[in-house]
mmCIF file of C-alpha atoms in Angstrom:
data_model
loop_
_atom_site.group_PDB
_atom_site.id
_atom_site.type_symbol
_atom_site.label_atom_id
_atom_site.label_comp_id
_atom_site.label_asym_id
_atom_site.label_seq_id
_atom_site.Cartn_x
_atom_site.Cartn_y
_atom_site.Cartn_z
ATOM 1 C CA UNK A 1 94.228 192.628 164.713
ATOM 2 C CA UNK A 2 95.306 189.010 166.071
ATOM 3 C CA UNK A 3 91.829 187.959 166.129
ATOM 4 C CA UNK A 4 90.628 189.122 162.898
ATOM 5 C CA UNK A 5 93.734 187.194 161.320
ATOM 6 C CA UNK A 6 92.659 184.058 163.378
ATOM 7 C CA UNK A 7 89.315 184.081 162.178
ATOM 8 C CA UNK A 8 90.322 184.506 158.555
ATOM 9 C CA UNK A 9 92.745 181.565 158.910
ATOM 10 C CA UNK A 10 90.074 179.157 160.509
ATOM 11 C CA UNK A 11 87.919 180.050 157.272
ATOM 12 C CA UNK A 12 90.750 179.499 154.861
ATOM 13 C CA UNK A 13 91.364 176.103 156.410
ATOM 14 C CA UNK A 14 87.931 175.085 156.753
ATOM 15 C CA UNK A 15 87.409 175.930 153.015
ATOM 16 C CA UNK A 16 87.918 172.798 150.940
ATOM 17 C CA UNK A 17 86.435 172.060 147.393
ATOM 18 C CA UNK A 18 83.377 169.781 148.191
ATOM 19 C CA UNK A 19 81.791 167.226 145.619
ATOM 20 C CA UNK A 20 78.550 166.114 147.674
ATOM 21 C CA UNK A 21 75.828 168.374 149.035
ATOM 22 C CA UNK A 22 73.317 167.815 151.305
ATOM 23 C CA UNK A 23 69.540 168.343 149.696
ATOM 24 C CA UNK A 24 69.176 171.645 151.526
ATOM 25 C CA UNK A 25 68.365 174.674 150.056
ATOM 26 C CA UNK A 26 70.521 177.872 150.221
ATOM 27 C CA UNK A 27 68.867 180.993 150.728
ATOM 28 C CA UNK A 28 68.781 184.064 148.350
ATOM 29 C CA UNK A 29 70.269 186.235 150.896
ATOM 30 C CA UNK A 30 73.374 184.025 151.219
ATOM 31 C CA UNK A 31 73.957 183.560 147.563
ATOM 32 C CA UNK A 32 73.844 187.285 147.045
ATOM 33 C CA UNK A 33 76.271 187.918 149.932
ATOM 34 C CA UNK A 34 78.727 185.610 148.219
ATOM 35 C CA UNK A 35 78.319 187.649 144.856
ATOM 36 C CA UNK A 36 78.606 190.832 147.150
ATOM 37 C CA UNK A 37 81.960 189.413 148.360
ATOM 38 C CA UNK A 38 83.201 188.373 144.659
ATOM 39 C CA UNK A 39 82.506 191.932 143.061
ATOM 40 C CA UNK A 40 85.142 193.336 145.849
ATOM 41 C CA UNK A 41 88.088 191.348 144.481
ATOM 42 C CA UNK A 42 91.155 193.018 142.697
ATOM 43 C CA UNK A 43 90.682 194.289 139.213
ATOM 44 C CA UNK A 44 93.385 196.196 137.477
ATOM 45 C CA UNK A 45 92.244 199.709 136.834
ATOM 46 C CA UNK A 46 88.871 198.735 138.718
ATOM 47 C CA UNK A 47 87.915 197.241 135.344
ATOM 48 C CA UNK A 48 85.593 194.793 137.215
ATOM 49 C CA UNK A 49 84.565 192.430 134.371
ATOM 50 C CA UNK A 50 82.945 189.994 136.325
ATOM 51 C CA UNK A 51 78.979 189.117 136.492
ATOM 52 C CA UNK A 52 77.138 186.510 137.938
ATOM 53 C CA UNK A 53 74.464 184.369 137.265
ATOM 54 C CA UNK A 54 72.643 182.441 140.183
ATOM 55 C CA UNK A 55 71.164 178.986 139.255
ATOM 56 C CA UNK A 56 68.451 177.342 141.495
ATOM 57 C CA UNK A 57 66.302 175.753 139.007
ATOM 58 C CA UNK A 58 67.271 172.095 139.152
ATOM 59 C CA UNK A 59 66.323 171.479 135.456
ATOM 60 C CA UNK A 60 68.998 174.281 134.412
ATOM 61 C CA UNK A 61 71.341 172.750 136.958
ATOM 62 C CA UNK A 62 70.967 169.300 135.382
ATOM 63 C CA UNK A 63 71.251 170.984 131.993
ATOM 64 C CA UNK A 64 74.666 172.717 132.910
ATOM 65 C CA UNK A 65 75.780 169.307 134.318
ATOM 66 C CA UNK A 66 75.107 167.603 131.365
ATOM 67 C CA UNK A 67 77.211 170.080 129.216
ATOM 68 C CA UNK A 68 80.083 169.963 131.422
ATOM 69 C CA UNK A 69 79.984 166.241 131.604
ATOM 70 C CA UNK A 70 79.851 165.696 127.986
ATOM 71 C CA UNK A 71 82.193 168.702 126.767
ATOM 72 C CA UNK A 72 84.777 169.809 129.488
ATOM 73 C CA UNK A 73 84.920 166.840 131.520
ATOM 74 C CA UNK A 74 85.403 164.661 128.522
ATOM 75 C CA UNK A 75 87.879 166.945 126.998
ATOM 76 C CA UNK A 76 89.938 167.087 130.145
ATOM 77 C CA UNK A 77 89.864 163.244 130.268
ATOM 78 C CA UNK A 78 91.381 162.546 126.972
ATOM 79 C CA UNK A 79 94.136 165.298 127.505
ATOM 80 C CA UNK A 80 95.120 163.622 131.039
ATOM 81 C CA UNK A 81 95.249 160.381 128.974
ATOM 82 C CA UNK A 82 98.671 162.128 127.119
ATOM 83 C CA UNK A 83 100.359 161.598 130.537
ATOM 84 C CA UNK A 84 102.010 158.503 132.064
ATOM 85 C CA UNK A 85 99.612 156.667 134.303
ATOM 86 C CA UNK A 86 101.105 157.183 137.602
ATOM 87 C CA UNK A 87 101.210 161.107 136.879
ATOM 88 C CA UNK A 88 97.396 161.460 135.647
ATOM 89 C CA UNK A 89 95.029 163.338 138.112
ATOM 90 C CA UNK A 90 93.352 160.614 139.871
ATOM 91 C CA UNK A 91 89.893 162.011 138.563
ATOM 92 C CA UNK A 92 90.771 160.993 135.313
ATOM 93 C CA UNK A 93 92.841 158.214 135.696
ATOM 94 C CA UNK A 94 90.862 155.077 134.570
ATOM 95 C CA UNK A 95 90.097 153.043 131.387
ATOM 96 C CA UNK A 96 88.043 154.328 128.476
ATOM 97 C CA UNK A 97 85.107 151.465 129.399
ATOM 98 C CA UNK A 98 84.453 153.265 132.490
ATOM 99 C CA UNK A 99 84.055 156.883 131.146
ATOM 100 C CA UNK A 100 80.501 157.019 130.904
ATOM 101 C CA UNK A 101 80.173 155.883 134.552
ATOM 102 C CA UNK A 102 82.788 157.852 136.167
ATOM 103 C CA UNK A 103 81.790 161.207 134.269
ATOM 104 C CA UNK A 104 78.455 160.839 135.890
ATOM 105 C CA UNK A 105 79.912 160.711 139.291
ATOM 106 C CA UNK A 106 82.543 163.033 138.937
ATOM 107 C CA UNK A 107 80.286 165.562 138.008
ATOM 108 C CA UNK A 108 78.174 165.060 141.338
ATOM 109 C CA UNK A 109 79.265 168.172 142.284
ATOM 110 C CA UNK A 110 77.024 170.077 140.083
ATOM 111 C CA UNK A 111 74.047 168.638 141.390
ATOM 112 C CA UNK A 112 74.335 171.209 144.144
ATOM 113 C CA UNK A 113 71.016 173.305 145.526
ATOM 114 C CA UNK A 114 72.699 176.226 143.772
ATOM 115 C CA UNK A 115 75.177 177.066 141.376
ATOM 116 C CA UNK A 116 76.737 180.510 140.728
ATOM 117 C CA UNK A 117 78.165 180.976 137.139
ATOM 118 C CA UNK A 118 81.131 183.581 137.187
ATOM 119 C CA UNK A 119 81.089 185.486 133.924
ATOM 120 C CA UNK A 120 83.164 188.168 132.317
ATOM 121 C CA UNK A 121 83.262 190.399 129.653
ATOM 122 C CA UNK A 122 86.584 190.917 128.120
ATOM 123 C CA UNK A 123 85.841 194.434 126.621
ATOM 124 C CA UNK A 124 86.027 195.460 130.465
ATOM 125 C CA UNK A 125 89.644 194.576 130.236
ATOM 126 C CA UNK A 126 90.305 197.683 128.046
ATOM 127 C CA UNK A 127 89.768 199.596 131.938
ATOM 128 C CA UNK A 128 93.308 198.320 132.784
ATOM 129 C CA UNK A 129 96.473 199.046 131.032
ATOM 130 C CA UNK A 130 96.796 197.678 127.274
ATOM 131 C CA UNK A 131 99.698 195.543 128.486
ATOM 132 C CA UNK A 132 96.554 193.546 130.155
ATOM 133 C CA UNK A 133 95.430 193.025 126.708
ATOM 134 C CA UNK A 134 96.022 189.336 125.283
ATOM 135 C CA UNK A 135 97.484 190.780 122.138
ATOM 136 C CA UNK A 136 99.469 193.580 123.229
ATOM 137 C CA UNK A 137 102.096 191.627 125.255
ATOM 138 C CA UNK A 138 103.406 187.817 125.727
ATOM 139 C CA UNK A 139 101.688 185.999 128.231
ATOM 140 C CA UNK A 140 99.437 188.787 129.325
ATOM 141 C CA UNK A 141 96.311 186.340 127.919
ATOM 142 C CA UNK A 142 96.124 185.283 131.643
ATOM 143 C CA UNK A 143 95.656 188.805 133.233
ATOM 144 C CA UNK A 144 91.846 188.215 133.148
ATOM 145 C CA UNK A 145 92.028 184.563 134.540
ATOM 146 C CA UNK A 146 94.116 185.903 137.089
ATOM 147 C CA UNK A 147 91.497 188.552 137.847
ATOM 148 C CA UNK A 148 88.463 185.789 137.763
ATOM 149 C CA UNK A 149 90.426 183.497 139.829
ATOM 150 C CA UNK A 150 90.853 186.202 142.500
ATOM 151 C CA UNK A 151 87.018 186.756 142.223
ATOM 152 C CA UNK A 152 86.346 183.229 142.327
ATOM 153 C CA UNK A 153 88.681 182.747 145.614
ATOM 154 C CA UNK A 154 86.954 185.800 147.359
ATOM 155 C CA UNK A 155 83.514 183.913 146.920
ATOM 156 C CA UNK A 156 84.738 180.618 148.299
ATOM 157 C CA UNK A 157 85.919 182.296 151.301
ATOM 158 C CA UNK A 158 82.627 184.466 151.597
ATOM 159 C CA UNK A 159 80.679 180.923 151.216
ATOM 160 C CA UNK A 160 82.860 179.167 153.905
ATOM 161 C CA UNK A 161 82.306 182.344 156.077
ATOM 162 C CA UNK A 162 78.397 181.605 156.047
ATOM 163 C CA UNK A 163 79.111 178.008 156.678
ATOM 164 C CA UNK A 164 78.629 177.295 152.931
ATOM 165 C CA UNK A 165 80.867 174.836 150.871
ATOM 166 C CA UNK A 166 81.578 175.261 147.666
ATOM 167 C CA UNK A 167 83.916 174.003 144.454
ATOM 168 C CA UNK A 168 85.211 175.476 141.058
ATOM 169 C CA UNK A 169 84.248 173.704 137.829
ATOM 170 C CA UNK A 170 86.487 175.651 135.043
ATOM 171 C CA UNK A 171 84.788 175.996 131.797
ATOM 172 C CA UNK A 172 86.371 176.143 128.439
ATOM 173 C CA UNK A 173 83.883 174.741 125.835
ATOM 174 C CA UNK A 174 81.324 177.651 125.663
ATOM 175 C CA UNK A 175 78.601 176.720 122.939
ATOM 176 C CA UNK A 176 76.395 174.321 125.221
ATOM 177 C CA UNK A 177 76.927 176.825 128.318
ATOM 178 C CA UNK A 178 75.626 179.599 126.206
ATOM 179 C CA UNK A 179 72.773 177.742 124.961
ATOM 180 C CA UNK A 180 71.730 176.972 128.466
ATOM 181 C CA UNK A 181 72.000 180.253 130.131
ATOM 182 C CA UNK A 182 71.572 182.654 127.033
ATOM 183 C CA UNK A 183 74.561 185.108 127.236
ATOM 184 C CA UNK A 184 75.555 186.801 124.298
ATOM 185 C CA UNK A 185 79.026 187.034 122.748
ATOM 186 C CA UNK A 186 81.351 188.191 123.787
ATOM 187 C CA UNK A 187 80.553 187.331 127.100
ATOM 188 C CA UNK A 188 82.381 184.307 128.681
ATOM 189 C CA UNK A 189 81.539 181.790 131.385
ATOM 190 C CA UNK A 190 84.879 181.585 133.253
ATOM 191 C CA UNK A 191 83.538 178.873 136.040
ATOM 192 C CA UNK A 192 80.975 177.286 137.770
ATOM 193 C CA UNK A 193 80.782 177.239 141.343
ATOM 194 C CA UNK A 194 78.589 174.937 143.218
ATOM 195 C CA UNK A 195 77.191 176.017 146.648
ATOM 196 C CA UNK A 196 75.525 174.050 149.350
ATOM 197 C CA UNK A 197 76.006 172.373 152.653
ATOM 198 C CA UNK A 198 78.498 169.888 152.542
ATOM 199 C CA UNK A 199 77.585 166.279 152.755
ATOM 200 C CA UNK A 200 81.027 164.828 154.130
ATOM 201 C CA UNK A 201 84.030 165.935 156.081
ATOM 202 C CA UNK A 202 86.983 166.312 154.079
ATOM 203 C CA UNK A 203 89.654 166.446 156.697
ATOM 204 C CA UNK A 204 92.553 169.216 157.152
ATOM 205 C CA UNK A 205 94.034 170.594 154.112
ATOM 206 C CA UNK A 206 97.409 169.269 152.944
ATOM 207 C CA UNK A 207 99.996 172.147 152.299
ATOM 208 C CA UNK A 208 103.816 172.068 151.687
ATOM 209 C CA UNK A 209 105.451 173.319 154.820
ATOM 210 C CA UNK A 210 105.336 177.095 154.809
ATOM 211 C CA UNK A 211 109.312 177.464 155.418
ATOM 212 C CA UNK A 212 109.783 175.527 152.265
ATOM 213 C CA UNK A 213 108.007 178.175 150.279
ATOM 214 C CA UNK A 214 109.474 181.538 152.205
ATOM 215 C CA UNK A 215 112.531 182.955 150.781
ATOM 216 C CA UNK A 216 114.387 186.434 152.325
ATOM 217 C CA UNK A 217 115.733 189.160 150.278
ATOM 218 C CA UNK A 218 117.101 186.697 147.271
ATOM 219 C CA UNK A 219 115.945 183.359 145.984
ATOM 220 C CA UNK A 220 117.215 180.411 148.391
ATOM 221 C CA UNK A 221 118.652 178.316 145.813
ATOM 222 C CA UNK A 222 118.650 175.368 148.565
ATOM 223 C CA UNK A 223 115.172 175.083 148.532
ATOM 224 C CA UNK A 224 114.873 174.977 144.726
ATOM 225 C CA UNK A 225 113.131 171.781 143.372
ATOM 226 C CA UNK A 226 115.198 169.645 140.876
ATOM 227 C CA UNK A 227 113.181 167.976 138.410
ATOM 228 C CA UNK A 228 113.246 164.795 139.888
ATOM 229 C CA UNK A 229 111.921 166.252 143.216
ATOM 230 C CA UNK A 230 109.129 168.191 141.306
ATOM 231 C CA UNK A 231 108.140 164.569 140.084
ATOM 232 C CA UNK A 232 108.412 163.170 143.506
ATOM 233 C CA UNK A 233 105.694 166.040 144.692
ATOM 234 C CA UNK A 234 103.466 164.958 142.280
ATOM 235 C CA UNK A 235 103.584 161.332 142.834
ATOM 236 C CA UNK A 236 103.028 162.440 146.765
ATOM 237 C CA UNK A 237 99.608 164.853 146.043
ATOM 238 C CA UNK A 238 98.282 162.261 143.722
ATOM 239 C CA UNK A 239 98.575 159.815 146.770
ATOM 240 C CA UNK A 240 96.514 162.350 148.648
ATOM 241 C CA UNK A 241 93.536 161.778 146.909
ATOM 242 C CA UNK A 242 91.277 159.010 147.104
ATOM 243 C CA UNK A 243 89.492 157.586 143.860
ATOM 244 C CA UNK A 244 86.149 158.850 143.172
#
Protein backbone atom coordinates (compact mmCIF):
# COMPACT_ATOMS: atom_id res chain seq x y z
CA UNK A 1 0.00 0.00 0.00
CA UNK A 2 2.89 2.36 0.79
CA UNK A 3 4.27 1.81 -2.72
CA UNK A 4 0.97 2.98 -4.21
CA UNK A 5 1.05 6.14 -2.10
CA UNK A 6 4.66 6.83 -3.07
CA UNK A 7 3.75 6.42 -6.74
CA UNK A 8 0.82 8.79 -6.33
CA UNK A 9 2.97 11.45 -4.64
CA UNK A 10 5.59 11.13 -7.37
CA UNK A 11 2.90 11.85 -9.97
CA UNK A 12 1.38 14.70 -7.93
CA UNK A 13 4.70 16.49 -7.45
CA UNK A 14 5.71 16.00 -11.10
CA UNK A 15 2.40 17.42 -12.32
CA UNK A 16 2.65 21.14 -12.98
CA UNK A 17 0.66 23.60 -15.04
CA UNK A 18 2.77 23.81 -18.20
CA UNK A 19 2.66 26.78 -20.58
CA UNK A 20 4.70 25.51 -23.56
CA UNK A 21 4.59 22.13 -25.30
CA UNK A 22 6.75 20.31 -27.79
CA UNK A 23 5.52 19.94 -31.34
CA UNK A 24 4.92 16.25 -30.75
CA UNK A 25 1.53 14.59 -31.28
CA UNK A 26 -0.43 13.00 -28.45
CA UNK A 27 -2.05 9.67 -29.24
CA UNK A 28 -5.81 9.20 -29.29
CA UNK A 29 -5.34 6.34 -26.84
CA UNK A 30 -3.69 8.64 -24.29
CA UNK A 31 -6.41 11.29 -24.66
CA UNK A 32 -9.13 8.69 -24.18
CA UNK A 33 -7.39 7.39 -21.06
CA UNK A 34 -7.34 10.91 -19.63
CA UNK A 35 -11.08 11.30 -20.27
CA UNK A 36 -11.71 7.84 -18.86
CA UNK A 37 -10.03 8.88 -15.61
CA UNK A 38 -12.05 12.10 -15.52
CA UNK A 39 -15.36 10.34 -15.77
CA UNK A 40 -14.55 8.44 -12.56
CA UNK A 41 -14.33 11.68 -10.57
CA UNK A 42 -16.70 12.38 -7.66
CA UNK A 43 -20.16 13.73 -8.48
CA UNK A 44 -23.05 14.33 -6.11
CA UNK A 45 -25.74 11.67 -6.49
CA UNK A 46 -23.58 10.18 -9.26
CA UNK A 47 -25.00 12.94 -11.47
CA UNK A 48 -21.92 12.95 -13.75
CA UNK A 49 -22.53 16.33 -15.43
CA UNK A 50 -19.36 16.22 -17.52
CA UNK A 51 -18.75 15.68 -21.24
CA UNK A 52 -15.51 16.02 -23.18
CA UNK A 53 -14.59 17.41 -26.59
CA UNK A 54 -11.17 16.28 -27.82
CA UNK A 55 -9.66 18.79 -30.24
CA UNK A 56 -6.57 18.07 -32.34
CA UNK A 57 -7.30 20.03 -35.51
CA UNK A 58 -4.85 22.95 -35.61
CA UNK A 59 -7.43 25.35 -37.09
CA UNK A 60 -9.90 24.62 -34.31
CA UNK A 61 -7.19 24.95 -31.67
CA UNK A 62 -6.18 28.32 -33.08
CA UNK A 63 -9.82 29.45 -33.14
CA UNK A 64 -10.25 28.48 -29.46
CA UNK A 65 -7.03 30.28 -28.58
CA UNK A 66 -8.25 33.42 -30.32
CA UNK A 67 -11.57 33.34 -28.46
CA UNK A 68 -9.77 32.90 -25.14
CA UNK A 69 -7.24 35.61 -25.96
CA UNK A 70 -9.82 38.18 -27.04
CA UNK A 71 -12.38 37.30 -24.36
CA UNK A 72 -11.43 35.67 -21.09
CA UNK A 73 -7.79 36.79 -21.08
CA UNK A 74 -8.66 40.45 -21.64
CA UNK A 75 -11.54 40.27 -19.17
CA UNK A 76 -9.18 38.87 -16.53
CA UNK A 77 -6.59 41.52 -17.36
CA UNK A 78 -9.00 44.38 -16.71
CA UNK A 79 -10.21 42.79 -13.48
CA UNK A 80 -6.61 42.48 -12.27
CA UNK A 81 -6.05 46.19 -12.88
CA UNK A 82 -8.45 46.85 -9.99
CA UNK A 83 -5.76 45.55 -7.61
CA UNK A 84 -2.76 47.42 -6.32
CA UNK A 85 0.17 46.67 -8.61
CA UNK A 86 2.11 44.57 -6.10
CA UNK A 87 -0.85 42.23 -5.57
CA UNK A 88 -1.75 41.64 -9.21
CA UNK A 89 -1.18 38.23 -10.70
CA UNK A 90 2.16 38.54 -12.54
CA UNK A 91 0.65 37.24 -15.78
CA UNK A 92 -1.52 40.37 -15.87
CA UNK A 93 0.79 42.95 -14.31
CA UNK A 94 1.80 45.04 -17.31
CA UNK A 95 0.69 48.33 -18.93
CA UNK A 96 -2.20 48.50 -21.37
CA UNK A 97 0.06 49.28 -24.35
CA UNK A 98 1.59 45.79 -24.00
CA UNK A 99 -1.75 43.98 -23.92
CA UNK A 100 -1.72 42.77 -27.52
CA UNK A 101 1.78 41.30 -27.32
CA UNK A 102 1.35 39.84 -23.83
CA UNK A 103 -2.02 38.26 -24.60
CA UNK A 104 -0.54 36.30 -27.48
CA UNK A 105 2.40 35.06 -25.45
CA UNK A 106 0.35 34.31 -22.34
CA UNK A 107 -2.02 32.05 -24.29
CA UNK A 108 0.83 30.01 -25.74
CA UNK A 109 -0.33 26.97 -23.75
CA UNK A 110 -3.34 26.78 -26.07
CA UNK A 111 -1.00 25.98 -28.94
CA UNK A 112 -0.66 22.47 -27.53
CA UNK A 113 -0.98 19.46 -29.86
CA UNK A 114 -4.32 18.58 -28.24
CA UNK A 115 -6.96 20.28 -26.12
CA UNK A 116 -9.61 18.54 -24.06
CA UNK A 117 -12.62 20.77 -23.52
CA UNK A 118 -14.39 19.98 -20.26
CA UNK A 119 -18.11 20.56 -20.70
CA UNK A 120 -20.98 20.21 -18.26
CA UNK A 121 -24.74 19.97 -18.56
CA UNK A 122 -26.28 21.73 -15.52
CA UNK A 123 -29.53 19.79 -15.92
CA UNK A 124 -27.73 16.69 -14.68
CA UNK A 125 -27.18 18.48 -11.37
CA UNK A 126 -30.78 17.54 -10.53
CA UNK A 127 -29.39 14.07 -9.91
CA UNK A 128 -27.84 15.44 -6.75
CA UNK A 129 -29.66 16.79 -3.69
CA UNK A 130 -31.73 19.93 -4.23
CA UNK A 131 -29.43 21.97 -1.99
CA UNK A 132 -26.80 21.55 -4.72
CA UNK A 133 -28.92 23.69 -7.03
CA UNK A 134 -27.79 27.31 -7.32
CA UNK A 135 -31.27 28.67 -6.68
CA UNK A 136 -32.01 26.53 -3.65
CA UNK A 137 -29.39 27.48 -1.06
CA UNK A 138 -27.01 30.33 -0.42
CA UNK A 139 -23.55 29.64 -1.83
CA UNK A 140 -24.56 26.45 -3.60
CA UNK A 141 -23.80 27.85 -7.03
CA UNK A 142 -20.23 26.62 -6.59
CA UNK A 143 -21.26 22.96 -6.24
CA UNK A 144 -21.05 22.14 -9.94
CA UNK A 145 -17.76 24.07 -10.16
CA UNK A 146 -16.39 21.92 -7.34
CA UNK A 147 -17.56 18.81 -9.20
CA UNK A 148 -15.91 19.91 -12.43
CA UNK A 149 -12.77 21.01 -10.59
CA UNK A 150 -12.40 17.51 -9.19
CA UNK A 151 -12.92 16.05 -12.65
CA UNK A 152 -10.27 18.37 -14.10
CA UNK A 153 -7.71 17.54 -11.41
CA UNK A 154 -8.32 13.82 -11.89
CA UNK A 155 -7.61 14.27 -15.58
CA UNK A 156 -4.46 16.27 -14.87
CA UNK A 157 -3.16 13.47 -12.65
CA UNK A 158 -4.01 10.90 -15.31
CA UNK A 159 -2.10 12.91 -17.91
CA UNK A 160 0.92 13.10 -15.60
CA UNK A 161 0.79 9.33 -15.05
CA UNK A 162 1.17 8.96 -18.83
CA UNK A 163 4.18 11.29 -18.95
CA UNK A 164 2.08 14.10 -20.39
CA UNK A 165 1.70 17.63 -19.12
CA UNK A 166 -1.31 19.88 -19.05
CA UNK A 167 -2.78 23.13 -17.81
CA UNK A 168 -6.22 24.54 -17.07
CA UNK A 169 -7.75 27.51 -18.85
CA UNK A 170 -11.02 28.53 -17.21
CA UNK A 171 -13.74 29.64 -19.61
CA UNK A 172 -16.42 32.16 -18.71
CA UNK A 173 -17.64 34.01 -21.81
CA UNK A 174 -19.43 31.29 -23.74
CA UNK A 175 -20.59 32.80 -27.03
CA UNK A 176 -17.27 32.58 -28.88
CA UNK A 177 -16.52 29.05 -27.72
CA UNK A 178 -20.04 27.96 -28.57
CA UNK A 179 -19.59 29.13 -32.17
CA UNK A 180 -16.31 27.22 -32.54
CA UNK A 181 -17.38 23.97 -30.86
CA UNK A 182 -21.09 23.97 -31.70
CA UNK A 183 -22.40 22.94 -28.28
CA UNK A 184 -26.04 23.79 -27.53
CA UNK A 185 -27.69 25.58 -24.62
CA UNK A 186 -27.57 24.90 -21.71
CA UNK A 187 -24.30 22.94 -22.04
CA UNK A 188 -21.39 24.98 -20.68
CA UNK A 189 -17.65 24.96 -21.40
CA UNK A 190 -16.04 24.81 -17.96
CA UNK A 191 -12.36 24.77 -18.94
CA UNK A 192 -9.93 23.92 -21.71
CA UNK A 193 -7.15 21.50 -20.84
CA UNK A 194 -4.16 21.66 -23.22
CA UNK A 195 -2.26 18.36 -23.30
CA UNK A 196 1.22 17.64 -24.59
CA UNK A 197 4.86 16.95 -23.80
CA UNK A 198 6.39 19.74 -21.74
CA UNK A 199 8.93 21.92 -23.49
CA UNK A 200 10.73 22.94 -20.28
CA UNK A 201 11.23 21.76 -16.72
CA UNK A 202 9.38 23.98 -14.25
CA UNK A 203 11.18 22.85 -11.11
CA UNK A 204 9.60 21.45 -7.95
CA UNK A 205 6.23 22.78 -6.73
CA UNK A 206 6.26 25.43 -4.00
CA UNK A 207 3.87 24.70 -1.15
CA UNK A 208 3.28 26.00 2.36
CA UNK A 209 4.65 23.70 5.09
CA UNK A 210 2.11 20.97 5.79
CA UNK A 211 2.47 21.43 9.55
CA UNK A 212 1.09 24.96 9.17
CA UNK A 213 -2.10 23.60 7.61
CA UNK A 214 -2.94 20.65 9.86
CA UNK A 215 -5.17 20.99 12.93
CA UNK A 216 -6.09 18.23 15.39
CA UNK A 217 -9.50 17.92 17.02
CA UNK A 218 -10.16 21.67 16.80
CA UNK A 219 -8.84 24.73 14.96
CA UNK A 220 -5.45 25.78 16.31
CA UNK A 221 -5.78 29.57 16.43
CA UNK A 222 -1.98 29.88 16.73
CA UNK A 223 -1.91 28.90 13.06
CA UNK A 224 -4.51 31.46 12.04
CA UNK A 225 -3.12 33.95 9.51
CA UNK A 226 -3.84 37.54 10.44
CA UNK A 227 -4.63 39.97 7.63
CA UNK A 228 -1.09 41.29 7.41
CA UNK A 229 0.25 37.72 7.22
CA UNK A 230 -2.12 36.93 4.37
CA UNK A 231 -0.87 39.97 2.46
CA UNK A 232 2.73 38.86 3.06
CA UNK A 233 1.80 35.40 1.79
CA UNK A 234 0.36 36.88 -1.41
CA UNK A 235 3.47 38.98 -1.97
CA UNK A 236 5.63 35.91 -1.41
CA UNK A 237 3.81 33.76 -3.94
CA UNK A 238 3.83 36.64 -6.41
CA UNK A 239 7.63 36.57 -6.16
CA UNK A 240 7.72 32.86 -6.98
CA UNK A 241 6.55 33.44 -10.54
CA UNK A 242 8.70 34.87 -13.27
CA UNK A 243 7.41 37.31 -15.82
CA UNK A 244 5.82 35.89 -18.96
